[in-house]
Coordinates of N, CA and C in Angstrom, one line a residue:
Chain S
X1 N 7.1 7.1 14.7 CA 6.0 6.6 13.7 C 4.7 7.4 13.7
X2 N 4.1 7.4 12.8 CA 2.8 7.8 12.7 C 1.8 6.7 12.9
X3 N 0.8 6.9 13.7 CA 0.0 5.5 13.9 C -1.6 5.7 13.4
X4 N -2.0 4.9 12.7 CA -3.3 4.8 11.9 C -4.3 3.8 12.6
X5 N -5.6 4.2 13.1 CA -6.3 3.6 13.8 C -7.7 3.6 12.7
X6 N -8.1 2.7 12.3 CA -9.4 2.4 11.7 C -10.5 1.7 12.5
X7 N -11.4 2.4 12.2 CA -12.6 1.8 12.9 C -14.1 1.9 11.9
X8 N -14.6 0.7 12.2 CA -14.5 -0.5 12.8 C -13.7 -1.4 12.2
X9 N -13.2 -2.3 12.8 CA -12.3 -3.5 12.1 C -13.2 -4.1 11.4
X10 N -14.4 -4.4 11.6 CA -15.6 -4.9 10.7 C -16.7 -5.0 10.7
X11 N -17.4 -4.7 9.5 CA -19.4 -4.2 10.0 C -19.9 -5.0 8.8
X12 N -21.4 -5.2 9.3 CA -22.2 -5.9 8.2 C -23.1 -4.9 7.7
X13 N -23.3 -5.0 6.5 CA -24.5 -4.0 6.0 C -25.3 -4.5 4.6
X14 N -26.3 -4.1 4.4 CA -27.1 -4.8 3.3 C -26.9 -3.6 1.9
X15 N -27.2 -3.9 1.0 CA -27.0 -3.5 -0.2 C -27.9 -2.4 -0.1
X16 N -27.3 -1.2 -0.5 CA -28.0 0.1 -0.5 C -28.0 1.1 0.8
X17 N -27.2 0.5 1.8 CA -27.0 1.1 3.0 C -25.8 2.1 2.9
X18 N -25.8 2.9 3.9 CA -24.5 3.9 3.8 C -24.0 3.4 4.6
X19 N -22.4 3.3 4.5 CA -21.6 2.8 5.1 C -20.5 3.9 5.4
X20 N -19.9 4.0 6.6 CA -18.9 4.9 7.0 C -17.8 4.2 7.7
X21 N -16.6 4.7 7.5 CA -15.4 3.7 8.1 C -14.4 5.0 8.6
X22 N -13.8 5.1 9.5 CA -13.1 6.2 10.2 C -11.7 5.9 10.3
X23 N -10.9 6.7 10.1 CA -9.3 6.8 10.2 C -8.9 7.8 11.2
X24 N -8.3 7.5 12.2 CA -7.5 8.6 12.9 C -6.2 8.6 13.0
X25 N -5.4 9.5 12.7 CA -3.9 9.5 12.9 C -3.4 10.1 14.3
X26 N -2.0 9.2 14.6 CA -1.8 9.9 15.8 C -1.4 11.3 16.1
X27 N -0.8 11.9 14.7 CA -0.5 13.0 14.7 C -1.3 13.9 13.3
X28 N -1.2 15.1 13.4 CA -1.8 15.8 12.5 C -1.1 15.3 10.9
X29 N -1.9 14.8 9.7 CA -1.0 14.7 8.9 C -1.5 15.4 7.3
X30 N -2.2 17.0 7.9 CA -2.7 17.7 6.7 C -3.8 16.6 5.8
X31 N -3.9 16.7 4.7 CA -4.9 15.6 4.1 C -3.9 14.7 3.3
X32 N -2.7 14.0 3.8 CA -2.0 13.2 3.4 C -2.7 11.9 3.6
X33 N -3.8 11.6 3.2 CA -4.5 10.4 3.6 C -5.2 9.6 2.3
X34 N -4.8 8.5 2.0 CA -5.4 7.8 0.6 C -6.2 6.6 1.5
X35 N -7.3 6.1 0.6 CA -8.1 4.7 0.9 C -7.9 4.2 -0.1
X36 N -8.0 2.6 0.1 CA -7.7 1.4 -0.9 C -8.4 0.5 -0.4
X37 N -8.9 -0.3 -1.7 CA -9.9 -1.2 -1.6 C -9.2 -2.6 -1.9
X38 N -9.7 -3.6 -1.2 CA -8.9 -5.2 -1.5 C -9.7 -5.8 -1.3
X39 N -9.8 -6.6 -2.7 CA -11.1 -7.8 -2.7 C -10.3 -9.1 -2.7
X40 N -10.7 -10.0 -2.0 CA -10.5 -11.3 -1.9 C -8.7 -11.5 -1.8
X41 N -8.0 -12.2 -2.7 CA -6.8 -12.2 -2.4 C -6.1 -11.5 -3.7
X42 N -6.6 -10.3 -4.1 CA -6.2 -9.8 -5.0 C -5.6 -8.3 -4.3
X43 N -4.6 -7.8 -5.4 CA -3.9 -6.6 -4.9 C -4.8 -5.4 -4.7
X44 N -4.6 -4.4 -3.5 CA -5.5 -3.4 -3.3 C -5.5 -2.3 -4.7
X45 N -6.5 -1.7 -4.5 CA -6.7 -0.5 -5.5 C -7.1 0.9 -5.0
X46 N -6.6 1.7 -5.4 CA -6.8 3.1 -4.7 C -7.8 3.7 -5.0
X47 N -8.7 4.1 -4.2 CA -10.4 4.5 -4.2 C -10.0 6.2 -4.0
X48 N -9.2 6.7 -3.0 CA -9.5 8.1 -2.8 C -8.0 8.5 -2.4
X49 N -7.5 9.7 -3.1 CA -6.1 9.9 -2.6 C -5.9 11.6 -2.1
X50 N -5.5 12.2 -1.1 CA -5.6 13.4 -0.9 C -7.0 13.6 0.2
X51 N -7.1 12.8 0.9 CA -8.4 12.7 1.6 C -9.6 12.6 1.0
X52 N -9.9 13.5 -0.2 CA -11.1 13.4 -1.0 C -11.3 13.3 -2.2
X53 N -10.0 13.2 -3.0 CA -9.9 13.3 -4.3 C -10.3 11.7 -5.0
X54 N -11.3 11.5 -5.6 CA -11.6 10.3 -6.2 C -10.7 9.9 -7.3
X55 N -10.5 8.6 -7.2 CA -9.3 8.2 -8.2 C -10.4 8.1 -9.4
X56 N -9.9 8.4 -10.7 CA -10.6 8.4 -11.9 C -11.0 6.7 -12.0
X57 N -12.1 6.6 -12.5 CA -12.9 5.2 -12.5 C -13.5 4.3 -11.4
X58 N -13.2 5.2 -10.2 CA -14.0 4.9 -9.1 C -15.4 5.3 -9.1
X59 N -16.4 4.4 -8.9 CA -17.6 4.9 -8.8 C -18.0 6.1 -7.6
X60 N -18.8 7.1 -7.8 CA -18.7 8.5 -7.3 C -20.0 8.1 -6.0
X61 N -20.2 7.1 -5.6 CA -20.7 6.5 -4.3 C -19.8 6.9 -3.3
X62 N -18.5 6.6 -3.6 CA -17.6 6.5 -2.7 C -16.9 7.9 -2.4
X63 N -16.8 8.5 -1.3 CA -16.5 9.7 -0.8 C -15.6 9.5 0.1
X64 N -14.7 10.7 0.2 CA -13.6 10.6 1.2 C -13.7 12.4 2.2
X65 N -13.7 12.3 3.4 CA -13.3 13.7 4.1 C -12.6 13.9 5.1
X66 N -12.0 14.8 5.5 CA -11.5 14.9 6.6 C -10.0 15.8 6.5
X67 N -9.3 16.2 7.7 CA -8.1 16.7 7.5 C -7.4 16.6 8.8
X68 N -6.2 16.8 8.9 CA -5.6 16.6 10.4 C -5.6 15.4 10.7
X69 N -6.4 15.1 12.0 CA -6.5 13.7 12.6 C -7.3 13.0 12.0
X70 N -8.4 13.4 11.7 CA -9.6 12.6 11.5 C -10.2 12.5 10.1
X71 N -10.3 11.3 10.0 CA -10.8 11.1 8.2 C -11.8 10.0 8.0
X72 N -12.7 10.2 7.2 CA -13.6 9.3 6.9 C -13.9 8.9 5.5
X73 N -14.3 7.4 5.4 CA -14.6 7.2 3.9 C -16.3 6.6 4.1
X74 N -16.6 7.4 3.0 CA -18.3 7.0 2.8 C -18.7 6.4 1.8
X75 N -19.4 5.4 2.0 CA -20.2 4.6 0.7 C -21.7 4.7 0.5
X76 N -21.9 5.7 -0.1 CA -23.3 6.4 -0.3 C -24.6 5.0 -0.5
X77 N -24.2 4.2 -1.1 CA -25.4 3.3 -1.3 C -24.6 2.1 -1.6
X78 N -24.3 1.0 -0.5 CA -23.7 -0.4 -0.8 C -23.9 -0.9 -1.9
X79 N -23.0 -1.4 -2.9 CA -23.5 -2.2 -3.8 C -22.8 -3.6 -3.9
X80 N -23.1 -4.8 -4.4 CA -22.5 -5.9 -4.4 C -21.2 -6.0 -4.4
X81 N -20.5 -5.1 -5.4 CA -19.4 -5.2 -5.9 C -18.2 -4.5 -4.5
X82 N -19.0 -3.7 -3.6 CA -18.2 -3.2 -2.4 C -17.8 -4.2 -1.2
X83 N -18.3 -5.2 -1.3 CA -17.8 -6.1 0.0 C -16.3 -6.2 -0.3
X84 N -15.4 -5.9 0.5 CA -13.8 -5.8 0.4 C -14.0 -5.4 1.8
X85 N -12.5 -5.6 1.5 CA -11.6 -4.6 3.0 C -11.1 -3.4 2.6
X86 N -11.3 -2.4 3.5 CA -10.6 -1.2 3.0 C -9.5 -0.9 4.0
X87 N -8.5 -0.2 3.6 CA -7.3 0.4 4.2 C -7.2 2.2 3.9
X88 N -6.9 2.5 4.9 CA -6.4 4.1 4.8 C -4.8 4.1 4.8
X89 N -4.3 4.8 4.9 CA -2.8 5.0 4.5 C -2.2 6.5 4.6
X90 N -1.3 6.7 5.5 CA -1.1 8.1 5.4 C 0.4 8.2 4.8
X91 N 0.6 9.4 4.0 CA 1.9 9.1 3.4 C 2.5 10.6 3.7
X92 N 2.0 11.0 4.8 CA 2.8 12.6 5.4 C 3.9 12.4 5.5
X93 N 4.5 11.3 6.2 CA 6.0 11.0 6.6 C 6.0 9.4 6.6
X94 N 7.0 8.9 5.5 CA 6.8 7.5 4.9 C 5.5 7.1 4.8
X95 N 5.1 5.8 5.3 CA 4.0 5.2 5.0 C 3.4 4.6 6.5
X96 N 2.2 4.7 6.6 CA 1.6 3.7 7.4 C 0.2 3.4 7.0
X97 N -0.1 2.0 7.4 CA -1.5 1.7 7.0 C -2.6 1.8 8.2
X98 N -4.0 1.9 8.2 CA -4.8 1.4 9.2 C -4.9 -0.1 9.4
X99 N -5.5 -0.8 10.1 CA -5.4 -2.1 10.2 C -6.6 -2.7 9.1
X100 N -7.4 -1.8 8.8 CA -8.1 -2.5 7.8 C -9.5 -2.5 8.4
X101 N -10.4 -2.5 7.4 CA -12.1 -2.7 7.9 C -12.9 -3.6 6.7
X102 N -13.3 -4.8 7.4 CA -13.9 -5.5 6.6 C -15.6 -5.4 6.1
X103 N -16.0 -5.1 5.1 CA -17.2 -4.9 4.7 C -18.0 -6.3 4.3
X104 N -18.6 -6.7 5.3 CA -19.6 -8.0 5.1 C -20.8 -7.8 4.8
X105 N -21.4 -9.0 4.2 CA -22.8 -8.7 3.8 C -23.8 -8.9 5.4
X106 N -24.6 -8.3 5.4 CA -25.6 -9.0 6.5 C -26.7 -9.7 6.4
Chain A
X1 N 2.1 -0.6 -15.7 CA 1.9 -1.6 -14.8 C 3.4 -2.3 -14.2
X2 N 3.2 -2.9 -13.3 CA 4.5 -3.1 -12.4 C 3.9 -4.7 -12.2
X3 N 5.4 -5.6 -12.2 CA 5.2 -7.0 -11.9 C 6.4 -7.7 -11.2
X4 N 5.7 -8.2 -10.5 CA 7.1 -8.6 -9.5 C 7.3 -10.1 -9.6
X5 N 8.5 -10.6 -9.6 CA 9.0 -11.9 -9.6 C 10.0 -12.4 -8.4
X6 N 10.1 -13.5 -8.3 CA 11.4 -14.0 -7.2 C 10.8 -14.6 -6.2
X7 N 9.7 -14.8 -5.9 CA 9.2 -15.0 -4.7 C 9.3 -16.8 -4.5
X8 N 9.5 -17.4 -3.3 CA 9.5 -18.9 -3.4 C 9.6 -19.2 -1.9
X9 N 9.9 -20.2 -1.5 CA 10.3 -21.1 -0.1 C 11.7 -20.9 0.1
X10 N 12.0 -20.1 1.4 CA 13.2 -20.1 1.8 C 13.4 -20.6 3.2
X11 N 14.5 -21.2 3.8 CA 14.6 -21.5 4.9 C 15.0 -20.3 5.9
X12 N 14.7 -20.3 7.0 CA 15.1 -19.0 8.3 C 16.5 -18.9 8.3
X13 N 16.8 -17.8 8.1 CA 18.3 -17.5 8.0 C 18.9 -17.0 6.7
X14 N 18.1 -17.3 5.4 CA 18.4 -17.5 4.3 C 18.0 -16.1 3.6
X15 N 18.2 -16.1 2.3 CA 17.8 -14.6 1.6 C 17.6 -15.1 0.4
X16 N 16.8 -14.3 -0.1 CA 16.0 -14.1 -1.3 C 15.9 -12.7 -2.1
X17 N 15.9 -12.7 -3.4 CA 15.7 -11.3 -4.2 C 14.8 -11.2 -5.1
X18 N 13.9 -10.4 -4.5 CA 12.6 -10.0 -5.3 C 12.9 -9.1 -6.4
X19 N 12.4 -9.0 -7.5 CA 12.7 -8.2 -8.8 C 11.1 -7.2 -9.0
X20 N 11.0 -6.1 -9.6 CA 10.1 -5.5 -10.2 C 10.1 -4.7 -11.3
X21 N 9.7 -5.1 -12.2 CA 9.7 -4.6 -13.4 C 8.6 -3.6 -13.8
X22 N 8.8 -2.5 -14.2 CA 7.7 -1.4 -14.4 C 7.7 -1.4 -15.9
X23 N 6.3 -1.0 -16.6 CA 6.1 -0.8 -18.0 C 5.4 0.0 -18.3
X24 N 5.2 1.2 -19.0 CA 4.7 2.0 -19.6 C 4.9 3.4 -18.8
X25 N 5.9 3.2 -17.8 CA 6.4 4.5 -17.3 C 7.9 4.3 -17.0
X26 N 8.7 5.3 -16.7 CA 10.2 5.2 -16.4 C 10.6 5.3 -14.9
X27 N 11.3 4.5 -14.4 CA 11.9 4.5 -13.2 C 12.6 5.9 -12.8
X28 N 12.9 6.6 -14.0 CA 14.0 7.9 -13.7 C 13.3 8.9 -12.9
X29 N 11.8 8.9 -13.1 CA 11.2 9.9 -12.4 C 10.0 9.4 -11.9
X30 N 10.0 8.3 -11.5 CA 8.9 7.3 -10.7 C 9.5 6.9 -9.3
X31 N 8.8 7.1 -8.4 CA 8.9 6.3 -6.7 C 8.4 5.2 -7.0
X32 N 8.9 4.2 -6.1 CA 8.6 2.9 -5.9 C 8.5 2.5 -4.5
X33 N 7.6 1.7 -4.4 CA 7.4 1.1 -2.9 C 7.3 -0.5 -2.9
X34 N 7.7 -1.1 -1.9 CA 7.3 -2.5 -1.3 C 6.5 -2.5 -0.3
X35 N 5.4 -3.2 -0.7 CA 4.1 -3.6 0.5 C 4.1 -5.0 0.7
X36 N 3.9 -5.6 2.1 CA 3.7 -6.9 2.1 C 2.4 -6.9 3.1
X37 N 1.9 -8.2 3.0 CA 0.6 -8.8 3.5 C 1.0 -10.2 4.1
X38 N 1.1 -10.3 5.3 CA 1.2 -11.9 5.9 C -0.1 -12.5 6.2
X39 N -0.3 -13.8 5.8 CA -1.2 -14.5 5.5 C -2.6 -14.1 6.6
X40 N -3.6 -13.6 6.0 CA -4.6 -13.3 6.9 C -4.6 -12.0 7.4
X41 N -3.7 -11.3 7.4 CA -3.3 -9.6 8.0 C -3.1 -8.8 7.2
X42 N -3.1 -7.6 7.8 CA -3.3 -6.1 6.7 C -2.2 -6.0 6.1
X43 N -2.0 -4.7 5.5 CA -0.9 -4.3 4.6 C 0.0 -3.9 5.8
X44 N 1.3 -4.1 5.3 CA 2.5 -3.4 5.9 C 3.4 -2.9 5.1
X45 N 3.8 -1.8 5.3 CA 5.0 -1.2 4.4 C 6.2 -1.6 4.6
X46 N 7.0 -2.0 3.6 CA 8.4 -2.2 3.9 C 9.4 -1.5 3.2
X47 N 9.0 -0.4 2.5 CA 9.9 0.8 1.9 C 9.9 1.0 0.7
X48 N 10.3 1.9 0.4 CA 10.3 2.7 -1.0 C 11.9 3.1 -1.4
X49 N 11.7 3.5 -2.6 CA 13.2 3.9 -3.2 C 12.6 5.2 -4.3
X50 N 13.5 6.3 -4.0 CA 13.1 7.5 -4.7 C 13.5 7.0 -6.4
X51 N 13.0 8.2 -7.2 CA 13.1 8.3 -8.7 C 14.7 8.3 -8.6
X52 N 15.2 7.9 -9.8 CA 16.6 8.1 -10.2 C 17.1 9.5 -10.4
X53 N 16.1 10.5 -10.8 CA 16.4 11.9 -11.0 C 16.6 12.4 -9.7
X54 N 16.3 11.9 -8.7 CA 16.5 12.6 -7.1 C 17.5 11.4 -6.4
X55 N 18.2 10.9 -7.1 CA 19.0 9.7 -6.5 C 19.1 8.2 -6.1
X56 N 17.4 7.9 -6.3 CA 17.2 6.6 -5.8 C 17.5 6.0 -4.7
X57 N 17.7 7.2 -3.6 CA 17.6 6.6 -2.0 C 16.4 5.8 -1.9
X58 N 16.9 5.0 -0.8 CA 15.9 4.1 -0.4 C 15.6 4.4 1.4
X59 N 14.2 4.0 1.6 CA 13.7 4.2 3.0 C 13.2 3.2 3.5
X60 N 13.4 2.6 4.7 CA 13.2 1.3 5.1 C 11.9 1.6 6.3
X61 N 11.1 0.5 6.3 CA 10.4 0.7 7.8 C 11.1 -0.4 8.9
X62 N 11.0 0.0 10.1 CA 11.7 -0.5 10.9 C 12.2 -2.0 11.1
X63 N 11.1 -2.7 11.0 CA 11.1 -4.3 11.0 C 12.1 -5.1 9.7
X64 N 12.4 -4.2 8.8 CA 13.2 -4.9 7.7 C 14.6 -4.1 7.8
X65 N 14.9 -2.9 8.6 CA 16.1 -2.1 8.3 C 17.4 -2.8 8.7
X66 N 18.3 -2.7 8.1 CA 19.0 -3.6 8.0 C 19.5 -5.0 7.7
X67 N 18.3 -5.8 7.1 CA 18.3 -6.9 6.6 C 17.7 -6.7 5.1
X68 N 17.1 -5.8 4.8 CA 16.5 -5.6 3.1 C 17.4 -4.6 2.7
X69 N 17.4 -4.8 1.4 CA 18.3 -3.8 1.0 C 17.2 -3.4 -0.4
X70 N 17.3 -2.1 -1.0 CA 16.5 -2.1 -2.2 C 17.4 -1.5 -3.4
X71 N 17.2 -1.6 -4.5 CA 18.2 -0.9 -5.4 C 17.7 -0.9 -6.6
X72 N 18.3 -0.5 -7.8 CA 17.6 0.1 -9.2 C 18.6 0.0 -10.0
X73 N 17.8 -0.8 -11.3 CA 18.8 -0.9 -12.7 C 17.9 -0.2 -13.7
X74 N 18.2 1.2 -14.0 CA 17.7 1.9 -15.0 C 17.6 1.2 -16.2
X75 N 18.5 0.3 -16.9 CA 18.7 0.0 -17.9 C 17.3 -1.3 -17.9
X76 N 17.0 -1.5 -17.2 CA 16.0 -2.8 -17.2 C 14.6 -2.4 -16.5
X77 N 14.7 -0.6 -16.2 CA 13.4 -0.6 -15.7 C 12.8 -1.3 -14.4
X78 N 13.9 -1.5 -13.5 CA 13.4 -2.8 -12.4 C 14.2 -2.4 -11.6
X79 N 13.3 -2.7 -10.1 CA 13.9 -2.4 -8.9 C 13.9 -3.7 -8.0
X80 N 14.8 -3.6 -7.4 CA 15.3 -5.3 -6.5 C 14.8 -5.0 -4.9
X81 N 14.3 -5.9 -4.5 CA 14.3 -5.9 -3.1 C 15.3 -7.0 -2.6
X82 N 16.3 -7.2 -1.9 CA 17.3 -8.2 -1.3 C 17.0 -8.4 -0.1
X83 N 16.4 -9.7 0.3 CA 15.9 -9.7 1.7 C 17.3 -11.0 2.2
X84 N 17.8 -10.5 3.4 CA 18.5 -11.4 4.0 C 18.3 -11.5 5.5
X85 N 19.0 -12.7 5.9 CA 18.4 -12.9 7.4 C 17.1 -13.2 7.7
X86 N 16.3 -13.9 6.7 CA 14.7 -14.1 6.9 C 14.3 -14.8 8.1
X87 N 13.3 -14.3 8.5 CA 12.5 -14.9 9.5 C 11.0 -15.5 9.3
X88 N 10.2 -16.2 10.0 CA 9.0 -16.4 9.8 C 8.3 -15.6 9.6
X89 N 8.6 -14.4 10.3 CA 7.9 -13.1 10.5 C 7.6 -12.6 9.1
X90 N 8.6 -12.9 7.8 CA 8.7 -12.0 7.0 C 8.0 -12.8 5.8
X91 N 7.1 -14.0 6.2 CA 6.4 -14.8 5.4 C 5.0 -13.9 4.9
X92 N 5.2 -13.7 3.8 CA 4.0 -12.4 3.5 C 3.9 -12.8 1.7
X93 N 2.9 -12.0 1.2 CA 2.7 -11.7 -0.1 C 3.5 -10.2 -0.5
X94 N 4.5 -9.9 -1.2 CA 5.0 -8.7 -1.4 C 4.5 -8.4 -2.6
X95 N 4.0 -7.1 -2.7 CA 3.9 -6.2 -3.6 C 4.5 -4.9 -3.9
X96 N 4.6 -5.0 -5.2 CA 5.3 -3.9 -5.7 C 4.4 -2.6 -6.1
X97 N 4.8 -1.2 -5.8 CA 3.9 -0.4 -5.9 C 4.7 0.6 -6.9
X98 N 3.6 1.6 -7.7 CA 4.3 2.7 -8.0 C 3.5 3.9 -7.3
X99 N 4.3 5.0 -7.0 CA 3.9 6.0 -6.4 C 3.5 7.2 -7.6
X100 N 2.2 7.9 -7.2 CA 2.1 9.1 -7.8 C 1.6 10.3 -7.1
X101 N 1.7 11.5 -7.4 CA 1.6 12.7 -6.7 C 0.6 13.5 -7.3
X102 N -0.4 14.0 -6.4 CA -1.5 14.7 -6.9 C -1.7 15.6 -5.9
X103 N -1.7 17.1 -6.2 CA -1.9 18.0 -5.2 C -0.9 17.9 -3.7
X104 N 0.3 17.4 -4.1 CA 1.4 17.1 -3.1 C 1.4 15.9 -2.6
X105 N 0.1 15.3 -2.7 CA -0.1 14.0 -1.7 C 0.3 12.9 -2.7
X106 N 0.9 11.9 -2.2 CA 1.6 10.5 -2.6 C 0.8 9.6 -2.2
X107 N 0.8 8.8 -3.5 CA -0.2 7.5 -3.2 C 0.0 6.6 -4.1
X108 N -0.1 5.2 -3.6 CA 0.1 4.2 -4.5 C -0.9 3.9 -5.5
X109 N -0.3 4.3 -6.7 CA -1.3 4.5 -7.9 C -1.6 3.0 -8.7
X110 N -0.4 2.4 -8.6 CA -0.5 1.0 -9.4 C 0.4 -0.2 -8.3
X111 N -0.3 -1.3 -8.6 CA 0.1 -2.1 -7.8 C 0.5 -3.6 -8.6
X112 N 1.3 -4.3 -8.3 CA 1.8 -5.6 -9.2 C 0.8 -6.5 -8.4
X113 N 0.7 -7.9 -9.1 CA -0.1 -8.8 -8.3 C 0.5 -9.8 -7.1
X114 N 1.6 -9.3 -6.7 CA 2.3 -10.0 -5.4 C 2.9 -11.2 -6.1
X115 N 3.9 -11.1 -5.1 CA 4.8 -12.4 -4.9 C 4.9 -13.1 -3.5
X116 N 4.6 -14.3 -3.5 CA 4.4 -14.9 -2.2 C 5.9 -15.5 -1.8
X117 N 6.4 -14.9 -0.6 CA 7.7 -15.5 0.3 C 7.1 -16.0 1.6
X118 N 7.9 -17.2 1.3 CA 7.4 -18.2 2.4 C 8.6 -18.6 2.9
X119 N 8.8 -18.2 4.1 CA 10.1 -18.7 5.0 C 9.6 -19.8 6.3
X120 N 10.2 -20.9 5.9 CA 10.0 -22.2 6.6 C 11.0 -23.4 6.7
X121 N 11.0 -23.8 7.8 CA 12.1 -24.7 7.6 C 11.5 -26.1 7.2

């Protein structure tokens, strides 16, 4: 099985901050890496697929990069609506999620 | 859209069947997933069923293999998750998701609201 390790598990940030979340795969997954946002008790929503493709309707302050085993989700300027939990997911072979990163208000 | 039905309270060792109805697209050419989230925990993949046009074959995550069975009813544009021999570890919100493919990468493009399954005596 492919394991996904996300870091940090939680972070505190202020409005306007640049936020970076990393995700590492236990083996190369090319660019088969997706990012999801989950707010409160709601269903997750896809933000980025294929490592760097922004899903239509997602604000441009979100961006993704990486390939192989190391990936990054960046929020260029944190907004109030961005306090949430973020998950990476590989779809190279079956599916595995990272453990999540909770973004909280400092 | 996708919508899940069938959650509830069940005793350990019991069974439950969830359903997920798709609207606005056809399961004939859409792959579907089940993902669950235990209370206060992260997301866990349960399994997937491929589209009808490639055989509607299922794949399962290790923790549920042999206990859970996925199937599809084309006439109702619905998939099912039959869960047998349930344990307290299966307590979770179960999400049905539709898969999309872009530049060769599969991702979960649509999510239902989820249905809560509670396994408790």
